[in-house]
């Protein structure tokens, strides 16, 4: 069997997810045994001119040029994977949508603003059809491998729809609320094996909200713990601003 | 010989003795008044003065993730069932958790039997440990009669202050006593001390924590299916699943296949699942039979207090209080029960008092 | 330790695959060296290693020897993968599971079958069993409904049932297409027209969740006693062993205590339909 031709592209992002993949370590050899990487700017200089079997896209769409580029990529590939929070849910780039586009443009580019057309930040699926989604800032490698396996086997692989708390409890971590710290675990989608909390961090909601979040209930929780609601609203906003566009549709 | 004594300073020796033959797990402090059953090598690591651990000992009977089979499909649908088990001594298990293990035993011994669970259970030695007072305000062990031991252990330790007295319940327990050479026979005075302690406990656990008679609980739930209380929980619950994961008698699971990158080999495993999760009861076509969080909460309560009565003749709530401790929304099991009781006008402030007297003293 | 895992699968060989509609395929499967020995209404857990398992009703009658039939609608991971298989491929089979239709109790009585959509798949097992043992049963009425004519399954078999003098067959579609000559309307519209002796009639109803409430109302209007209305409930299932909890409705495990229940029982469970 021919190994599928895989490529990696990035849009507005920090390239941290690519770095994750490039630094996969031992697993990388297994992965490379199963796929044929034909284009990956972070690690190789070759460019591929033909069709792709699968394109991994990192980053969100923030310019008219990017819209055209992602559409061209979509046309060249059988399968498209949005990986990383920026691509999957808009991620931190979504904070741009808190401001008027004109204001943003001026504050970033100053007097040259007119040379830099810009659009509202969009997650990849808000522009083109996406076949697999791997949220996470950065992506959690075991999940990347799981999605890769699903792709190789031709199977669907939806993002889990239960809370990060589920995995966190299975790992028997001390709940951050007991430390008096606000954590977005209860309303954020699992699938990262509560990676951040295992390492003493809080959940910032980088994987997006569960499909049916009880946001009112989550606010009440903060009040019960005397934590500021603004605090969590900011944390939510940090990764999930673009999600508002999904709800509008 | 039913009762034996262990000197306080020999606890360490007992752990070392056990550790020579198997993995020993005991409650270990994690900070912030959190405890977890963890492997220990010597007695110093264990904490006997603990409130219920974050996860109950069920994780040794049905691990969070457990391989059921491995497979290799190069020659077709070939799978090899896997039964993972190892010798474990569970040290310092409270009576509520003993009850939880008894619940799971009943479920998994029921036909069709679950060989994976049973193999593991058979490899586990249980050394219980008595609570001489309430753990905290979340506990409701008196209500469900789990504040004193009701079997389900090999050895059961009670702290008599200067020494431990151990009840021997099984041949496996007997063996530990014989082979460790650490124990001496309990004298009349020790048994009297145990009886005094139990008497004192009767005073502490004087009546039910919740104003209802044990026997009336099924009736309460028969009347409460349409209660407004569930609508209140619906607003508060965020469906994080903590309450079921930490519950010693929750055992729902999902079965998942995990192929290796070659796509021909891999494993089929089960993983804890929760009726509180959004997708738990969803079927193809999009129908979700417990769509509202309130309905899922109700299901959880009925699975503790109503459904198992018919099938297993016991409550599946062990009174450990874990769900209330773990809930960020502060959904409190005791408060929920009190609300239901008030709604039905079934309050009985002295509930449990008489039955305390009827309780059997420790058998000599 | 020599233990028999309840998760062990048997190898099933696919003898044939038939495309039935755009969404459904029928698989004929044999267990080498043995019969499935199921009762009508029971289901099997079908597995493909690396993909998963799904509960699927046995659609063939137990009177069919040597192989059994499944009809699979493509909705997701496992069902999608099954649709890619062809004759000669293998699947894993566990079961049969659950309580099927109480054939003994039905014997000697009149039967009214009501099937909506995919409900005909398990019901077909019982209908063909009844037809195969026709003299053991009284009057037989079959009512069938589906969304549109394109979704209708088992065309040839339905035609056969329609031809029979000892079976009353009637069907309807929610939405007709230009070629459709039959009834248009919900399945509930067919029930008032059936003549029946409510004392000795058992109604056997299988269909999508929303159908039950309305069909049962009509059957009760016909004075059929609650314990003579049989329904088969679909729930999310994983283990099939009464353990994993997914299929639980109230106090009952649909996989072991069901999927077939009397309406009397279902009403008592609460929250079932
Ligand atoms: C007793 C019983 C008999 C059935 N008989 C048939 C039949 O004869 N033919 C047929 O085509 N279908 C039948 N089904 C439905 C079939 O089991 C589901 O369509 C199948 O499990 C979906 O699996 P999947 O991997 O393809 O879907 P997934 O990719 O897992 O999920 C797709 C959708 O199916 C739901 N789903 C997942 N697992 C199950 C499950 N175990 N049970 C129900 N829904 C599930 C998911 O919530 C999701 O909405 C039956 C179900 C039951 C309970
Ligand atoms: S722990 Fe609390 S918030 Fe979480 S599922 Fe249970 S009741 Fe709901
Ligand atoms: S399917 Fe697991 S309990 Fe019924």
PDB file of C-alpha atoms in Angstrom, chain B residues 68-73 75-83 85 107-116 119 122 225 251-259 263 267-268 270 273 279-285 287 289-290 299 303 306-308 310-311, chain C residues 1-12 46-53 75 77-78 89-92 94 97 208-210 233-253 256-257 269-273:
ATOM      1  CA  UNK B  68     -10.123  -6.656  27.843  1.00  0.00           C
ATOM      2  CA  UNK B  69      -8.419  -8.144  24.818  1.00  0.00           C
ATOM      3  CA  UNK B  70      -5.549  -7.713  22.433  1.00  0.00           C
ATOM      4  CA  UNK B  71      -5.942  -8.493  18.770  1.00  0.00           C
ATOM      5  CA  UNK B  72      -4.155  -9.125  15.536  1.00  0.00           C
ATOM      6  CA  UNK B  73      -6.274  -8.973  12.420  1.00  0.00           C
ATOM      7  CA  UNK B  75      -5.371 -13.447   9.837  1.00  0.00           C
ATOM      8  CA  UNK B  76      -8.945 -12.245  10.376  1.00  0.00           C
ATOM      9  CA  UNK B  77     -10.859 -11.229  13.477  1.00  0.00           C
ATOM     10  CA  UNK B  78      -8.590 -12.836  16.031  1.00  0.00           C
ATOM     11  CA  UNK B  79      -8.617 -11.596  19.575  1.00  0.00           C
ATOM     12  CA  UNK B  80      -7.093 -12.820  22.789  1.00  0.00           C
ATOM     13  CA  UNK B  81      -9.050 -12.003  25.910  1.00  0.00           C
ATOM     14  CA  UNK B  82      -6.836 -10.490  28.564  1.00  0.00           C
ATOM     15  CA  UNK B  83      -7.448 -10.792  32.272  1.00  0.00           C
ATOM     16  CA  UNK B  85      -4.577  -9.030  37.714  1.00  0.00           C
ATOM     17  CA  UNK B 107     -22.747  -6.562  40.451  1.00  0.00           C
ATOM     18  CA  UNK B 108     -19.845  -8.340  38.829  1.00  0.00           C
ATOM     19  CA  UNK B 109     -20.627 -11.777  40.271  1.00  0.00           C
ATOM     20  CA  UNK B 110     -24.117 -11.607  38.888  1.00  0.00           C
ATOM     21  CA  UNK B 111     -24.579 -13.580  35.686  1.00  0.00           C
ATOM     22  CA  UNK B 112     -23.131 -13.106  33.130  1.00  0.00           C
ATOM     23  CA  UNK B 113     -20.109 -12.989  35.421  1.00  0.00           C
ATOM     24  CA  UNK B 114     -17.330 -10.527  34.782  1.00  0.00           C
ATOM     25  CA  UNK B 115     -14.181 -12.632  34.797  1.00  0.00           C
ATOM     26  CA  UNK B 116     -11.870  -9.655  34.649  1.00  0.00           C
ATOM     27  CA  UNK B 119      -9.898 -12.482  38.862  1.00  0.00           C
ATOM     28  CA  UNK B 122      -9.537 -12.874  44.086  1.00  0.00           C
ATOM     29  CA  UNK B 225     -39.569  10.988  40.688  1.00  0.00           C
ATOM     30  CA  UNK B 251     -19.214   1.105  37.812  1.00  0.00           C
ATOM     31  CA  UNK B 252     -20.431   2.249  34.392  1.00  0.00           C
ATOM     32  CA  UNK B 253     -17.909   1.953  31.617  1.00  0.00           C
ATOM     33  CA  UNK B 254     -17.301   2.441  27.943  1.00  0.00           C
ATOM     34  CA  UNK B 255     -15.611  -0.098  25.664  1.00  0.00           C
ATOM     35  CA  UNK B 256     -13.069   1.352  23.259  1.00  0.00           C
ATOM     36  CA  UNK B 257     -10.778  -0.076  20.580  1.00  0.00           C
ATOM     37  CA  UNK B 258      -7.280   1.283  20.280  1.00  0.00           C
ATOM     38  CA  UNK B 259      -5.371   0.159  17.216  1.00  0.00           C
ATOM     39  CA  UNK B 263      -3.707  -0.786  12.191  1.00  0.00           C
ATOM     40  CA  UNK B 267      -6.317  -3.635  22.132  1.00  0.00           C
ATOM     41  CA  UNK B 268      -9.913  -3.399  23.264  1.00  0.00           C
ATOM     42  CA  UNK B 270     -12.803  -0.438  28.989  1.00  0.00           C
ATOM     43  CA  UNK B 273     -17.799   6.253  31.974  1.00  0.00           C
ATOM     44  CA  UNK B 279     -23.219  11.325  25.305  1.00  0.00           C
ATOM     45  CA  UNK B 280     -23.828   8.484  27.728  1.00  0.00           C
ATOM     46  CA  UNK B 281     -27.380   7.617  26.669  1.00  0.00           C
ATOM     47  CA  UNK B 282     -27.382   9.129  23.188  1.00  0.00           C
ATOM     48  CA  UNK B 283     -28.259   6.834  20.290  1.00  0.00           C
ATOM     49  CA  UNK B 284     -27.994   6.992  16.530  1.00  0.00           C
ATOM     50  CA  UNK B 285     -30.643   9.347  15.256  1.00  0.00           C
ATOM     51  CA  UNK B 287     -32.116  10.866  20.563  1.00  0.00           C
ATOM     52  CA  UNK B 289     -32.720   9.534  26.661  1.00  0.00           C
ATOM     53  CA  UNK B 290     -31.381  11.601  29.547  1.00  0.00           C
ATOM     54  CA  UNK B 299     -30.771   8.732  37.612  1.00  0.00           C
ATOM     55  CA  UNK B 303     -29.143   4.177  41.258  1.00  0.00           C
ATOM     56  CA  UNK B 306     -33.941   2.967  44.829  1.00  0.00           C
ATOM     57  CA  UNK B 307     -32.963   0.686  41.930  1.00  0.00           C
ATOM     58  CA  UNK B 308     -30.528  -1.599  43.806  1.00  0.00           C
ATOM     59  CA  UNK B 310     -34.932  -4.759  44.249  1.00  0.00           C
ATOM     60  CA  UNK B 311     -31.919  -6.281  42.598  1.00  0.00           C
TER      61      UNK B 311
ATOM     62  CA  UNK C   1      -6.242 -18.704  35.060  1.00  0.00           C
ATOM     63  CA  UNK C   2      -8.581 -20.514  32.743  1.00  0.00           C
ATOM     64  CA  UNK C   3     -11.482 -18.145  32.425  1.00  0.00           C
ATOM     65  CA  UNK C   4     -13.938 -17.472  29.692  1.00  0.00           C
ATOM     66  CA  UNK C   5     -14.189 -13.795  29.044  1.00  0.00           C
ATOM     67  CA  UNK C   6     -17.687 -12.557  28.271  1.00  0.00           C
ATOM     68  CA  UNK C   7     -15.998 -10.195  25.823  1.00  0.00           C
ATOM     69  CA  UNK C   8     -14.677 -13.037  23.668  1.00  0.00           C
ATOM     70  CA  UNK C   9     -16.014 -12.867  20.136  1.00  0.00           C
ATOM     71  CA  UNK C  10     -16.920 -15.665  17.766  1.00  0.00           C
ATOM     72  CA  UNK C  11     -15.824 -15.375  14.193  1.00  0.00           C
ATOM     73  CA  UNK C  12     -18.676 -14.719  11.783  1.00  0.00           C
ATOM     74  CA  UNK C  46     -21.105  -7.132  16.058  1.00  0.00           C
ATOM     75  CA  UNK C  47     -17.492  -6.171  16.262  1.00  0.00           C
ATOM     76  CA  UNK C  48     -14.616  -5.190  14.028  1.00  0.00           C
ATOM     77  CA  UNK C  49     -11.367  -5.152  15.950  1.00  0.00           C
ATOM     78  CA  UNK C  50      -9.806  -1.729  15.972  1.00  0.00           C
ATOM     79  CA  UNK C  51     -13.132  -0.087  15.309  1.00  0.00           C
ATOM     80  CA  UNK C  52     -15.581  -1.233  17.965  1.00  0.00           C
ATOM     81  CA  UNK C  53     -18.825  -3.030  18.589  1.00  0.00           C
ATOM     82  CA  UNK C  75     -24.740   6.015  10.790  1.00  0.00           C
ATOM     83  CA  UNK C  77     -17.960   4.407  12.869  1.00  0.00           C
ATOM     84  CA  UNK C  78     -18.754   0.726  13.089  1.00  0.00           C
ATOM     85  CA  UNK C  89     -14.839 -11.045   5.135  1.00  0.00           C
ATOM     86  CA  UNK C  90     -15.034 -11.733   8.836  1.00  0.00           C
ATOM     87  CA  UNK C  91     -16.797  -9.962  11.666  1.00  0.00           C
ATOM     88  CA  UNK C  92     -16.801 -10.699  15.401  1.00  0.00           C
ATOM     89  CA  UNK C  94     -21.111 -11.889  20.630  1.00  0.00           C
ATOM     90  CA  UNK C  97     -28.379 -11.143  23.865  1.00  0.00           C
ATOM     91  CA  UNK C 208     -38.127   4.892  16.325  1.00  0.00           C
ATOM     92  CA  UNK C 209     -38.536   6.329  19.835  1.00  0.00           C
ATOM     93  CA  UNK C 210     -41.080   9.022  18.917  1.00  0.00           C
ATOM     94  CA  UNK C 233     -36.659  -0.379  22.944  1.00  0.00           C
ATOM     95  CA  UNK C 234     -33.473   0.976  21.489  1.00  0.00           C
ATOM     96  CA  UNK C 235     -30.836   2.274  23.871  1.00  0.00           C
ATOM     97  CA  UNK C 236     -27.162   3.050  23.675  1.00  0.00           C
ATOM     98  CA  UNK C 237     -25.450  -0.258  24.446  1.00  0.00           C
ATOM     99  CA  UNK C 238     -21.878  -1.257  25.022  1.00  0.00           C
ATOM    100  CA  UNK C 239     -21.424  -4.490  26.942  1.00  0.00           C
ATOM    101  CA  UNK C 240     -24.685  -6.359  26.401  1.00  0.00           C
ATOM    102  CA  UNK C 241     -24.026  -7.940  29.797  1.00  0.00           C
ATOM    103  CA  UNK C 242     -26.055  -5.760  32.142  1.00  0.00           C
ATOM    104  CA  UNK C 243     -22.986  -4.025  33.515  1.00  0.00           C
ATOM    105  CA  UNK C 244     -21.825  -0.956  31.604  1.00  0.00           C
ATOM    106  CA  UNK C 245     -24.975   1.022  32.394  1.00  0.00           C
ATOM    107  CA  UNK C 246     -25.470   2.669  29.022  1.00  0.00           C
ATOM    108  CA  UNK C 247     -28.728   0.918  28.246  1.00  0.00           C
ATOM    109  CA  UNK C 248     -30.284   1.403  31.660  1.00  0.00           C
ATOM    110  CA  UNK C 249     -33.823   2.730  31.840  1.00  0.00           C
ATOM    111  CA  UNK C 250     -34.966   3.174  35.405  1.00  0.00           C
ATOM    112  CA  UNK C 251     -34.251  -0.072  37.100  1.00  0.00           C
ATOM    113  CA  UNK C 252     -33.932  -2.201  33.991  1.00  0.00           C
ATOM    114  CA  UNK C 253     -31.047  -3.028  31.760  1.00  0.00           C
ATOM    115  CA  UNK C 256     -30.509  -8.119  29.448  1.00  0.00           C
ATOM    116  CA  UNK C 257     -34.084  -7.482  30.605  1.00  0.00           C
ATOM    117  CA  UNK C 269     -40.354   1.845  34.601  1.00  0.00           C
ATOM    118  CA  UNK C 270     -40.941   5.521  33.939  1.00  0.00           C
ATOM    119  CA  UNK C 271     -38.968   7.598  31.474  1.00  0.00           C
ATOM    120  CA  UNK C 272     -38.786   4.747  28.974  1.00  0.00           C
ATOM    121  CA  UNK C 273     -40.849   6.199  26.125  1.00  0.00           C
TER     122      UNK C 273
END
